[in-house]
Amino acid sequence: EERLRELAELRRQREQAEQDRLEQERRLQELAAQRAAEEAERQAAEEAERLRLADERAAADARRATLGEEYVATIRELVRRNWTRPPTTQPGVVCRIRVVQIPGGEIIGAEIVSPCNADAATRRSITAAVLRVAFLPYQGYESVFEREIDFDFIYEG
């Protein structure tokens, strides 16, 4: 009887040890699954943040491009308003102009760069018109400011 009790106790201890081992294994699996879920969540959050930043950069680039186009259009219009057309100017003039400015918008140089299909007098008058502008708009265009800006001056007639 004593031996049976000892055997029963040993069996109970083994069963308890097996249950403890299985419980520990289950806890380890739960912990591993929890860690995997946390890692997947962290990676998803990082990817979402990367996508958000990429979207913000794309939107900023689009705003900058639009602002840059607006800036060049403003410069083109200012030059057109300050241009005194010589009588020798023929319709269909297209000249690429390079304006050199300093921060604040002050024009410090202007030149005709290729291509330009205008005669010499028209070329000089366009360059003079740029220099008469004297100051390009700066406030509000700081983000698209460039020391040298090339744009096409067009006279259709």
Coordinates of C-alpha atoms in Angstrom, one line a residue:
E1 CA 0.0 0.0 0.0
E2 CA 2.8 2.3 0.8
R3 CA 4.5 1.5 -2.5
L4 CA 1.2 2.2 -4.3
R5 CA 0.9 5.6 -2.6
E6 CA 4.5 6.4 -3.6
L7 CA 3.8 5.4 -7.1
A8 CA 0.6 7.4 -7.2
E9 CA 2.5 10.4 -5.8
L10 CA 5.2 10.0 -8.4
R11 CA 2.6 9.7 -11.1
R12 CA 0.8 12.8 -9.8
Q13 CA 4.2 14.7 -9.6
R14 CA 5.0 13.6 -13.2
E15 CA 1.5 14.7 -14.4
Q16 CA 1.9 18.0 -12.5
A17 CA 5.4 18.4 -14.0
E18 CA 4.0 17.6 -17.5
Q19 CA 1.1 20.1 -16.9
D20 CA 3.6 22.7 -15.7
R21 CA 5.8 22.1 -18.8
L22 CA 2.8 22.3 -21.1
E23 CA 1.6 25.5 -19.4
Q24 CA 5.1 27.0 -19.7
E25 CA 5.2 26.1 -23.3
R26 CA 1.8 27.6 -23.9
R27 CA 2.9 30.8 -22.2
L28 CA 6.0 31.0 -24.3
Q29 CA 3.9 30.5 -27.5
E30 CA 1.5 33.2 -26.3
L31 CA 4.5 35.5 -25.6
A32 CA 6.0 34.8 -29.0
A33 CA 2.7 35.4 -30.7
Q34 CA 2.3 38.7 -28.8
R35 CA 5.8 39.8 -29.7
A36 CA 5.2 38.9 -33.3
A37 CA 1.9 40.9 -33.3
E38 CA 3.7 43.9 -31.7
E39 CA 6.5 43.7 -34.3
A40 CA 3.9 43.5 -37.1
E41 CA 2.0 46.5 -35.6
R42 CA 5.3 48.5 -35.2
Q43 CA 6.3 47.8 -38.9
A44 CA 2.8 48.7 -40.1
A45 CA 3.0 52.0 -38.1
E46 CA 6.5 52.7 -39.6
E47 CA 5.2 52.0 -43.1
A48 CA 2.2 54.2 -42.6
E49 CA 4.5 57.0 -41.4
R50 CA 6.8 56.5 -44.4
L51 CA 3.7 56.7 -46.7
R52 CA 2.4 59.8 -44.9
L53 CA 5.8 61.5 -45.2
A54 CA 6.0 60.6 -48.9
D55 CA 2.6 62.0 -49.5
E56 CA 3.5 65.2 -47.7
R57 CA 6.7 65.5 -49.7
A58 CA 4.8 64.9 -53.0
A59 CA 2.2 67.6 -52.0
A60 CA 4.9 70.0 -51.0
D61 CA 6.7 69.4 -54.3
A62 CA 3.5 69.9 -56.2
R63 CA 2.8 73.2 -54.3
R64 CA 6.4 74.2 -55.0
A65 CA 6.1 73.4 -58.7
T66 CA 2.9 75.4 -59.0
L67 CA 4.4 78.3 -57.0
G68 CA 7.5 78.2 -59.3
E69 CA 5.3 78.3 -62.4
E70 CA 3.3 81.2 -60.9
Y71 CA 6.6 83.0 -60.1
V72 CA 7.9 82.6 -63.7
A73 CA 4.6 83.8 -65.0
T74 CA 4.8 86.8 -62.8
I75 CA 8.3 87.6 -64.0
R76 CA 7.2 87.2 -67.6
E77 CA 4.3 89.6 -67.1
L78 CA 6.5 92.2 -65.4
V79 CA 9.0 92.1 -68.3
R80 CA 6.2 92.3 -70.8
R81 CA 4.8 95.4 -69.0
N82 CA 8.2 97.1 -69.0
W83 CA 9.0 96.2 -72.6
T84 CA 9.0 98.9 -75.3
R85 CA 8.7 97.1 -78.6
P86 CA 10.9 98.3 -81.4
P87 CA 9.3 98.8 -84.8
T88 CA 11.5 96.1 -86.2
T89 CA 10.0 93.4 -84.0
Q90 CA 8.2 90.7 -85.9
P91 CA 5.4 88.6 -84.4
G92 CA 6.4 85.1 -83.3
V93 CA 9.4 86.2 -81.2
V94 CA 10.6 83.6 -78.7
C95 CA 13.6 84.4 -76.6
R96 CA 15.0 82.5 -73.6
I97 CA 16.1 85.0 -71.0
R98 CA 18.3 84.5 -68.0
V99 CA 17.7 86.8 -65.1
V100 CA 20.2 87.0 -62.3
Q101 CA 18.9 88.2 -58.9
I102 CA 20.0 88.4 -55.3
P103 CA 17.9 87.4 -52.3
G104 CA 15.2 90.1 -51.9
G105 CA 14.5 90.0 -55.7
E106 CA 16.9 92.7 -56.9
I107 CA 17.9 92.0 -60.5
I108 CA 21.6 92.3 -61.0
G109 CA 21.8 90.9 -64.5
A110 CA 19.9 89.8 -67.6
E111 CA 20.9 88.2 -70.8
I112 CA 19.4 86.5 -73.8
V113 CA 20.4 82.8 -74.0
S114 CA 19.7 80.5 -76.9
P115 CA 17.3 80.2 -78.5
C116 CA 16.1 83.6 -79.7
N117 CA 14.7 84.4 -83.1
A118 CA 14.6 88.2 -82.6
D119 CA 16.7 90.9 -84.3
A120 CA 19.4 92.8 -82.3
A121 CA 17.2 95.8 -81.5
T122 CA 14.5 93.5 -80.1
R123 CA 17.0 91.6 -78.1
R124 CA 18.4 94.8 -76.6
S125 CA 14.8 96.0 -75.8
I126 CA 13.9 92.8 -74.0
T127 CA 17.1 92.9 -71.9
A128 CA 16.4 96.5 -71.1
A129 CA 12.8 95.6 -70.1
V130 CA 14.1 93.0 -67.6
L131 CA 16.5 95.6 -66.1
R132 CA 13.7 98.2 -65.8
V133 CA 11.8 95.7 -63.7
A134 CA 14.6 96.2 -61.2
F135 CA 13.1 94.1 -58.4
L136 CA 11.3 90.7 -58.8
P137 CA 8.7 89.7 -56.3
Y138 CA 10.3 88.0 -53.4
Q139 CA 7.9 87.8 -50.4
G140 CA 5.9 84.7 -50.7
Y141 CA 8.3 83.2 -53.3
E142 CA 11.2 82.5 -50.9
S143 CA 10.8 78.7 -51.3
V144 CA 11.2 78.9 -55.1
F145 CA 13.9 81.6 -55.1
E146 CA 16.8 80.8 -57.5
R147 CA 19.7 83.1 -58.2
E148 CA 19.3 82.5 -61.9
I149 CA 16.0 82.1 -63.6
D150 CA 15.5 81.2 -67.2
F151 CA 12.2 81.9 -68.9
D152 CA 10.8 82.3 -72.4
F153 CA 9.8 85.8 -73.5
I154 CA 7.1 85.4 -76.2
Y155 CA 5.7 88.1 -78.5
E156 CA 2.9 86.9 -80.7
G157 CA 2.1 90.2 -82.4

